[in-house]
Amino acid sequence: MTNEETTRVIERLNQIKSGDMGAFDEFYQLTKYPIYYSVFALTKDDLVTEDILEETYLKFLNRLDQVKKNKNPLGYLLIIARNLALDYFKKENRVTSIEDYASESEIGAVVIEKYDDSERLLLRMQSLLTKEEYEIVILYVLSELTHKEIAKQLNKPLGTITWLYSNAIKKLKKGLSDYEQVE
Amino acid sequence: MNKLNDENIKDIIRSTVEKPDIKLTSRQIIAKYEQQKHSIPTKKSLWSFPSFKMGVGFAAAALIIGSLVYFAQGQLLPPITSDSIDSGSTDTSLIDREMQQIPGGKEGEFVFMSYSALAYTPSTELNMTFYKGQGQNHGSDSNDSFDQTTLEGVLDQTMPLIEDFYELDEGFNYTRNDGVFVGQFGTYTSEYVIDETTKIIANVDFEEEGDETETELEGELVIGLNHYAYEGKTETDLSDGQTDIELTIHYNENSYLEIESENSDRKQEFYYHLVENGAQVFELKIETYRHGQHHRQMVEVEVEKDGEEYQFVVEKMMMKYYVTYGRTVIMVTSDGTGKFDYSY
């Protein structure tokens, strides 16, 4: 997100907090993709991701009084979204294997020809990276968060994030070197 | 593509991964937000469910069987709302019960039981998913080496019931008329009209003794030109709040479906027995309960088919069903028309 976009997000937030819901559309357009990508990195399912996206904004609107004016709310939105996504896979008794199932749903290995380039690349990345590395790469490259923002979002030291990101890039350099030829 | 550097990697990802086509709009979010904010409880017609529309004939008729048995008890248990403006009609109204293990309370329970009968009805005009599946597959229930086709055959027969359970969470409408109504098998005093082609005609007998009440119902489901005989019974013990319901729908002389429910404080159990040409071909037990700190609705299913037993635990999350079968989790996606896709 550019500085200009961040400024617009904050302006729209202030309007929404003042009761001007007409500002919500632009607020949503400016923030939805980073949140979508962050959730998709966990769920790997577009339908589920949209459901969580909706729940995220509803929760955000219901907690508007807790959101500070003049501050970028993206981090707060991302935390809500991530918690909702994790809730979705929460382990409990007889459904414990759902989380494993979701995290290992690399179904592309079997039916990869069904997927377009976008999905194929994401599946390839998932197979090359750990869950954590994949999430960090998605947040950094697609959600366009800074390492510092990712550290805050994932509640990890900045050094850990940069180290994991660096590792991930090394793996991708190696793993994607034949990407075009193979695919 | 050799000698990749950091920027190359980022470029590959950014240029290859297309921006998702997010269907969710800001208007939808605002609308839902406003709805939640005002939290005005609104009744959603059962007819708004696509699967209900599809099977409206038998399903709607069967729907009323249970309702009739139950609501014939008058003020003792909560009745169904009818918004009919027919001057000769009797309006009934829904009152929430404290225990609502199935959404919609007792009404939902009857809706679920009756609606689920659709899956069994041997009418070619209706949804035959369940009925057609009988006897198609044979296999072991061993989870270590289960036959996927067999398992999916069982799930094909079970998931419509599960889906009904999760979807039927609101009320429905019908018109009740009193008078003399001639059917194919007898003459009856009550008529329940669901739509132009579907109705129930029945006689209702209500008895009360001490803390126990019993209602018996006998009549016909009329779907177009077809008549199906049915009978139903409800027993309620007011001292412990336990209600038992039995419905039997006769398809022909030797084929019928029995549905029973036991409803106690913490759980509800449903039993389905399908008898075809005098032999039980399918038996299913569903137990519903709330689970975990978020009180998630869980459905536990036991199925006996072709001499084999299967046990599942089902949970619906984010529009998908997750079926836990032993150590296997199967993600089930419904297309809303009674067909299901399975991912392992």
XYZ file of C-alpha atoms in Angstrom:
527
model
C 0.000 0.000 0.000
C 1.468 3.357 -1.008
C 1.631 6.332 1.338
C -1.100 7.998 -0.643
C -3.329 4.956 -0.308
C -2.626 4.754 3.403
C -3.662 8.379 3.793
C -6.901 7.689 1.941
C -7.611 4.654 4.099
C -7.178 6.749 7.234
C -9.406 9.516 5.840
C -12.146 7.040 4.948
C -11.833 5.419 8.360
C -12.328 8.769 10.063
C -15.419 9.379 7.955
C -16.840 5.956 8.796
C -16.193 6.529 12.469
C -18.120 9.781 12.160
C -21.080 7.843 10.805
C -20.518 8.416 7.080
C -20.948 4.881 5.776
C -20.699 6.210 2.227
C -16.941 6.159 2.755
C -16.936 2.436 3.348
C -16.854 1.472 -0.313
C -13.515 3.144 -0.959
C -12.201 1.900 2.368
C -13.115 -1.630 1.335
C -11.610 -1.296 -2.139
C -8.343 -0.049 -0.679
C -8.006 -2.733 1.989
C -9.672 -5.874 0.694
C -6.788 -7.361 -1.305
C -4.157 -7.429 1.451
C -6.692 -9.042 3.743
C -7.849 -11.475 1.096
C -4.298 -12.626 0.386
C -3.465 -13.002 4.052
C -6.484 -15.234 4.611
C -5.999 -17.135 1.389
C -2.453 -17.921 2.448
C -3.962 -19.917 5.299
C -7.146 -21.342 3.826
C -6.052 -21.839 0.212
C -9.719 -21.748 -0.697
C -11.335 -18.743 -2.375
C -14.877 -19.398 -1.123
C -13.781 -19.800 2.457
C -11.574 -16.752 2.089
C -14.506 -14.613 0.956
C -16.581 -15.809 3.879
C -13.821 -14.863 6.268
C -13.337 -11.559 4.468
C -16.965 -10.705 5.077
C -16.781 -11.727 8.721
C -13.635 -9.629 9.114
C -15.286 -6.427 7.955
C -18.431 -7.122 9.943
C -16.382 -7.608 13.064
C -14.418 -4.488 12.263
C -17.564 -2.405 11.835
C -19.043 -3.796 15.013
C -15.903 -2.771 16.886
C -15.477 0.636 15.302
C -15.463 2.314 18.685
C -12.273 0.407 19.505
C -10.515 1.597 16.340
C -8.425 4.707 16.780
C -8.897 7.697 14.518
C -6.003 8.879 12.362
C -4.291 5.484 12.479
C -3.924 2.968 9.687
C -6.428 0.199 10.569
C -4.983 -2.364 8.163
C -3.018 -4.140 10.883
C -6.128 -4.439 13.006
C -8.112 -5.789 10.063
C -5.382 -8.310 9.321
C -5.344 -9.533 12.892
C -9.127 -10.006 12.900
C -8.900 -11.865 9.599
C -6.098 -14.110 10.741
C -7.859 -14.991 13.964
C -11.016 -15.834 12.040
C -9.035 -17.998 9.652
C -7.356 -19.803 12.530
C -10.700 -20.258 14.252
C -11.882 -21.874 11.080
C -9.270 -24.574 11.417
C -9.322 -24.770 15.165
C -8.656 -28.242 16.400
C -11.263 -29.740 18.637
C -11.714 -33.347 19.527
C -13.236 -35.282 16.684
C -12.434 -32.737 14.031
C -8.747 -32.498 14.818
C -7.595 -33.592 11.436
C -9.306 -30.740 9.648
C -6.364 -28.440 10.251
C -3.916 -30.960 8.920
C -6.183 -31.611 6.032
C -6.396 -27.947 5.168
C -2.706 -27.291 5.525
C -1.806 -30.244 3.412
C -4.372 -29.768 0.725
C -1.847 -29.795 -2.056
C -4.347 -31.343 -4.320
C -2.541 -29.914 -7.319
C -0.228 -32.905 -7.269
C -3.076 -35.020 -8.526
C -5.130 -32.718 -10.646
C -2.706 -29.918 -11.351
C -3.771 -29.626 -14.961
C -7.076 -28.211 -13.747
C -5.411 -25.117 -12.361
C -4.532 -21.916 -14.135
C -1.085 -20.333 -13.942
C -1.953 -18.383 -10.853
C -3.106 -21.392 -8.886
C -0.281 -23.545 -10.213
C 2.317 -21.104 -9.004
C 0.729 -20.849 -5.573
C 0.551 -24.608 -5.293
C 4.181 -24.889 -6.315
C 5.109 -22.315 -3.689
C 3.169 -24.207 -1.057
C 5.045 -27.371 -1.883
C 8.406 -25.589 -1.647
C 7.831 -23.565 1.511
C 6.751 -24.227 5.044
C 3.351 -22.880 6.034
C 5.008 -20.023 7.877
C 7.321 -19.118 5.000
C 4.461 -19.253 2.525
C 2.346 -16.930 4.630
C 5.190 -14.462 5.012
C 5.921 -14.413 1.289
C 2.245 -13.871 0.473
C 1.940 -11.083 3.017
C 5.120 -9.416 1.787
C 4.734 -9.811 -1.955
C 0.971 -9.790 -2.519
C -0.442 -8.036 0.529
C 2.483 -5.617 0.262
C 3.082 -5.435 3.984
C 6.499 -4.497 5.299
C 8.527 -6.988 7.304
C 7.813 -4.885 10.349
C 4.065 -5.055 9.732
C 4.258 -8.799 9.180
C 6.188 -9.209 12.426
C 3.436 -7.372 14.246
C 0.742 -9.311 12.462
C 2.283 -12.698 13.220
C 3.490 -11.633 16.652
C 7.102 -12.585 15.934
C 10.410 -10.685 16.195
C 11.349 -8.709 13.122
C 14.569 -10.702 12.824
C 12.648 -13.949 12.622
C 10.477 -12.605 9.838
C 13.388 -11.344 7.752
C 15.258 -14.606 8.303
C 12.244 -16.718 7.315
C 11.593 -14.524 4.305
C 15.200 -14.789 3.223
C 15.053 -18.582 3.555
C 11.840 -18.667 1.575
C 13.326 -16.647 -1.254
C 16.326 -18.981 -1.405
C 13.992 -21.958 -1.706
C 11.923 -20.224 -4.362
C 15.026 -19.282 -6.371
C 15.942 -22.924 -6.500
C 12.478 -24.351 -6.796
C 11.175 -21.972 -9.426
C 14.261 -21.977 -11.613
C 12.596 -24.435 -13.967
C 9.111 -23.103 -13.377
C 8.333 -22.061 -16.926
C 10.000 -25.061 -18.548
C 8.211 -27.636 -16.441
C 4.809 -26.031 -16.404
C 14.536 -19.256 -15.925
C 17.886 -19.283 -14.174
C 19.765 -16.757 -12.030
C 16.713 -15.576 -10.224
C 17.121 -12.798 -7.718
C 14.751 -11.451 -5.090
C 13.146 -9.018 -7.470
C 12.672 -11.724 -10.115
C 10.870 -13.861 -7.601
C 8.592 -11.038 -6.563
C 7.931 -10.169 -10.188
C 7.063 -13.759 -11.041
C 4.617 -13.952 -8.174
C 3.059 -10.550 -8.774
C 2.729 -11.023 -12.509
C 1.505 -14.611 -12.364
C -0.873 -14.510 -9.442
C -3.945 -12.783 -10.742
C -5.897 -10.416 -8.574
C -8.729 -12.447 -7.177
C -12.196 -11.770 -8.459
C -13.729 -10.981 -5.095
C -17.480 -11.285 -5.410
C -18.165 -9.772 -2.025
C -19.133 -6.112 -2.356
C -19.064 -3.292 0.130
C -22.829 -3.001 -0.244
C -23.295 -6.578 0.852
C -21.166 -5.970 3.900
C -23.028 -2.795 4.804
C -26.374 -4.519 4.298
C -25.373 -7.357 6.575
C -23.907 -4.958 9.077
C -27.117 -2.953 9.186
C -29.101 -6.133 9.531
C -26.972 -7.275 12.440
C -27.008 -3.838 13.982
C -30.739 -3.644 14.091
C -30.992 -7.375 14.703
C -34.618 -7.549 13.716
C -35.537 -11.190 13.660
C -37.023 -11.935 10.284
C -38.732 -15.107 9.279
C -37.199 -16.710 6.225
C -39.578 -18.700 4.169
C -38.691 -22.310 3.684
C -39.449 -21.738 0.028
C -36.350 -19.639 -0.245
C -34.214 -22.773 0.023
C -33.342 -24.023 -3.478
C -33.408 -27.646 -2.467
C -36.803 -27.195 -0.923
C -38.178 -25.628 -4.084
C -36.886 -28.497 -6.117
C -38.634 -31.111 -4.090
C -41.592 -29.077 -3.102
C -44.176 -31.701 -3.835
C -43.521 -34.600 -1.560
C -41.292 -32.689 0.777
C -43.831 -30.038 1.503
C -46.519 -32.566 2.035
C -44.417 -34.676 4.296
C -43.507 -31.525 6.123
C -47.010 -31.142 7.337
C -47.363 -34.699 8.532
C -45.079 -34.067 11.407
C -46.460 -30.639 11.982
C -49.961 -31.952 12.096
C -49.104 -34.641 14.583
C -47.285 -32.259 16.752
C -49.314 -29.135 16.530
C -52.580 -30.899 16.878
C -51.711 -30.853 20.526
C -52.882 -27.267 20.582
C -51.609 -25.120 23.391
C -49.472 -27.777 25.037
C -46.646 -27.381 22.574
C -45.733 -24.493 20.286
C -47.774 -24.388 17.083
C -46.743 -23.349 13.589
C -47.534 -19.951 12.141
C -49.817 -19.781 9.158
C -50.052 -16.423 7.441
C -52.975 -17.495 5.325
C -55.714 -14.952 4.766
C -58.243 -17.635 3.953
C -61.283 -16.877 6.079
C -61.892 -20.545 6.615
C -58.373 -21.186 7.721
C -57.034 -21.739 11.181
C -53.930 -19.749 12.012
C -51.350 -21.168 14.289
C -48.288 -19.415 15.618
C -44.757 -20.304 16.437
C -43.472 -19.921 19.962
C -39.783 -20.476 20.626
C -38.837 -23.201 22.992
C -35.966 -22.907 25.360
C -34.235 -25.959 24.028
C -33.445 -25.538 20.348
C -31.082 -28.277 19.372
C -32.334 -28.109 15.834
C -32.681 -24.573 14.531
C -36.292 -23.562 14.677
C -36.999 -25.620 17.754
C -39.777 -28.162 17.560
C -40.904 -26.771 14.268
C -37.447 -27.300 12.862
C -37.420 -30.834 14.186
C -40.571 -31.648 12.322
C -39.406 -29.847 9.262
C -36.226 -31.831 9.319
C -37.932 -35.140 9.839
C -40.612 -34.614 7.289
C -38.553 -32.866 4.709
C -35.961 -35.599 4.844
C -38.558 -38.072 3.635
C -38.180 -36.496 0.217
C -34.984 -38.420 -0.273
C -36.855 -41.707 -0.134
C -39.974 -41.066 -2.089
C -40.213 -43.300 -5.145
C -41.677 -40.658 -7.396
C -39.878 -40.062 -10.652
C -40.849 -36.419 -10.558
C -38.936 -35.785 -7.394
C -35.420 -35.859 -6.090
C -34.366 -39.477 -6.156
C -30.850 -39.115 -4.831
C -31.385 -41.224 -1.785
C -33.713 -43.777 -3.222
C -31.673 -44.452 -6.312
C -28.613 -45.117 -4.224
C -30.009 -48.232 -2.628
C -27.931 -51.344 -3.102
C -25.518 -49.856 -5.571
C -22.337 -50.422 -3.658
C -20.761 -53.018 -1.457
C -17.668 -52.558 0.614
C -15.940 -52.556 3.941
C -16.142 -49.864 6.559
C -12.568 -50.412 7.548
C -11.086 -46.974 7.638
C -7.630 -48.217 6.788
C -8.655 -49.574 3.452
C -12.104 -48.201 2.808
C -13.613 -48.325 -0.606
C -13.969 -44.716 -1.667
C -16.791 -45.458 -4.084
C -18.745 -47.349 -1.467
C -18.194 -44.646 1.085
C -19.326 -41.968 -1.316
C -22.391 -44.070 -2.092
C -23.266 -44.010 1.587
C -22.519 -40.296 1.802
C -24.685 -39.631 -1.244
C -27.537 -41.118 0.719
C -26.700 -39.401 3.977
C -25.671 -35.890 3.021
C -29.148 -34.761 1.858
C -30.362 -35.383 5.394
C -27.421 -33.557 6.886
C -27.899 -30.672 4.511
C -31.576 -30.472 5.405
C -30.665 -30.370 9.018
C -28.289 -27.465 8.583
C -30.525 -25.540 6.209
C -33.946 -25.867 7.709
C -33.583 -23.281 10.381
C -36.623 -21.156 9.817
C -40.384 -21.404 9.494
C -42.752 -22.133 6.652
C -46.312 -21.382 5.676
C -49.394 -23.406 4.878
C -53.144 -23.133 5.075
C -55.340 -25.292 7.267
C -58.991 -25.860 6.445
C -61.572 -27.792 8.447
C -64.465 -29.636 6.802
C -65.055 -32.905 4.994
C -62.354 -34.039 2.577
C -62.542 -37.188 0.505
C -59.327 -39.008 -0.248
C -58.389 -42.219 -2.007
C -58.395 -44.254 1.190
C -61.013 -42.498 3.305
C -62.719 -39.307 4.400
C -60.996 -36.782 6.647
C -61.813 -33.685 8.667
C -58.726 -31.544 8.138
C -56.933 -30.321 5.069
C -53.483 -28.759 4.970
C -52.756 -27.018 1.693
C -49.125 -26.405 0.843
C -49.451 -25.371 -2.767
C -51.607 -25.956 -5.827
C -50.517 -29.552 -6.235
C -49.631 -30.611 -2.723
C -51.784 -31.073 0.337
C -52.465 -33.317 3.272
C -55.866 -34.550 4.347
C -56.088 -36.149 7.761
C -57.969 -37.075 10.889
C -56.360 -36.096 14.172
C -56.946 -37.720 17.532
C -55.659 -36.068 20.663
C -55.510 -37.658 24.120
C -54.289 -36.291 27.422
C -53.622 -38.323 30.528
C -51.836 -36.856 33.541
C -48.472 -35.505 32.460
C -48.554 -37.370 29.191
C -50.188 -36.362 25.963
C -50.537 -38.392 22.823
C -51.582 -37.318 19.374
C -52.351 -39.686 16.555
C -52.747 -38.666 12.985
C -53.868 -40.652 9.983
C -54.336 -39.454 6.469
C -53.026 -39.065 2.958
C -50.374 -37.025 1.284
C -51.714 -35.813 -2.003
C -49.159 -34.834 -4.612
C -50.824 -34.146 -7.898
C -52.692 -37.342 -8.674
C -50.655 -39.513 -6.324
C -51.903 -40.395 -2.850
C -49.613 -41.785 -0.144
C -51.007 -43.155 3.096
C -49.298 -41.973 6.219
C -49.674 -42.131 9.966
C -47.981 -40.287 12.751
C -47.835 -40.247 16.522
C -46.408 -37.872 19.109
C -45.955 -38.686 22.764
C -44.982 -35.955 25.168
C -44.151 -36.371 28.806
C -44.577 -32.934 30.349
C -42.873 -33.962 33.584
C -39.466 -34.391 31.946
C -40.035 -32.534 28.683
C -39.255 -35.593 26.593
C -41.018 -35.815 23.257
C -41.044 -38.859 21.005
C -42.302 -38.633 17.472
C -42.980 -41.343 14.940
C -43.911 -40.910 11.309
C -44.577 -43.612 8.766
C -45.053 -42.923 5.100
C -46.296 -45.800 2.979
C -45.080 -45.855 -0.597
C -46.849 -49.050 -1.463
C -48.021 -52.202 0.266
C -44.546 -53.437 1.236
C -42.415 -50.328 1.065
C -42.418 -47.611 3.648
C -40.271 -45.162 5.516
C -40.316 -44.854 9.282
C -38.885 -41.809 10.970
C -38.592 -41.579 14.724
C -37.148 -38.939 16.972
C -36.269 -38.820 20.638
C -35.869 -35.418 22.085
C -34.401 -34.918 25.543
C -32.701 -32.074 27.377
C -29.307 -32.149 25.718
C -29.656 -33.920 22.440
C -31.914 -35.073 19.674
C -31.767 -38.396 17.939
C -33.418 -39.352 14.682
C -33.835 -42.802 13.221
C -34.677 -43.608 9.624
C -35.716 -47.051 8.521
C -36.430 -47.649 4.874
C -38.222 -50.883 4.094
C -38.436 -51.897 0.488
C -40.509 -54.873 -0.593
C -40.697 -56.071 2.995
C -36.975 -55.908 3.724
C -35.089 -53.191 5.562
C -32.610 -51.828 3.053
C -31.292 -48.874 4.922
C -31.078 -47.707 8.501
C -29.702 -44.440 9.688
C -29.351 -42.764 13.054
C -28.512 -39.101 13.440
C -27.618 -37.489 16.725
C -27.210 -33.756 16.964
C -25.518 -31.859 19.721
C -23.625 -28.706 20.501
C -19.908 -29.023 20.922
C -16.987 -26.955 22.195
C -16.831 -23.485 23.616
C -18.390 -22.017 20.495
C -21.300 -24.449 20.748
C -20.729 -25.676 17.251
C -23.506 -27.777 15.858
C -22.263 -31.313 15.331
C -24.027 -34.174 13.667
C -23.065 -37.741 14.413
C -24.306 -40.318 11.945
C -24.496 -44.089 12.054
C -25.544 -45.847 8.889
C -26.241 -49.488 8.225
C -26.444 -50.377 4.592
C -26.150 -53.760 2.939
C -25.044 -55.259 6.252
C -22.185 -52.798 6.688
C -21.987 -50.130 9.377
C -20.544 -46.653 8.950
C -20.014 -43.885 11.473
C -19.355 -40.229 10.671
C -19.123 -36.945 12.489
C -20.154 -33.985 10.382
C -19.627 -30.299 10.898
C -20.499 -27.446 8.598
C -18.042 -24.597 8.361
C -17.894 -21.825 5.829
C -20.336 -23.388 3.378
C -18.610 -26.751 3.367
C -19.246 -29.925 5.266
C -16.380 -31.729 6.950
C -17.049 -35.405 7.417
C -14.742 -37.171 9.822
C -14.682 -40.888 9.081
C -12.182 -42.620 11.332
C -8.920 -40.810 10.654
C -10.060 -39.461 7.325
C -11.574 -36.026 6.845
C -13.632 -35.582 3.732
C -14.558 -32.135 2.561
C -18.028 -32.209 1.063
C -19.326 -29.477 -1.184
C -22.985 -29.258 -2.068
C -24.195 -27.738 -5.314
C -27.579 -27.075 -3.720
C -29.442 -29.524 -5.927
C -28.804 -32.708 -3.977
C -25.449 -33.467 -5.583
C -22.246 -33.541 -3.572
C -18.539 -33.427 -4.380
C -15.986 -35.104 -2.136
C -12.367 -34.073 -1.576
C -9.962 -36.161 0.488
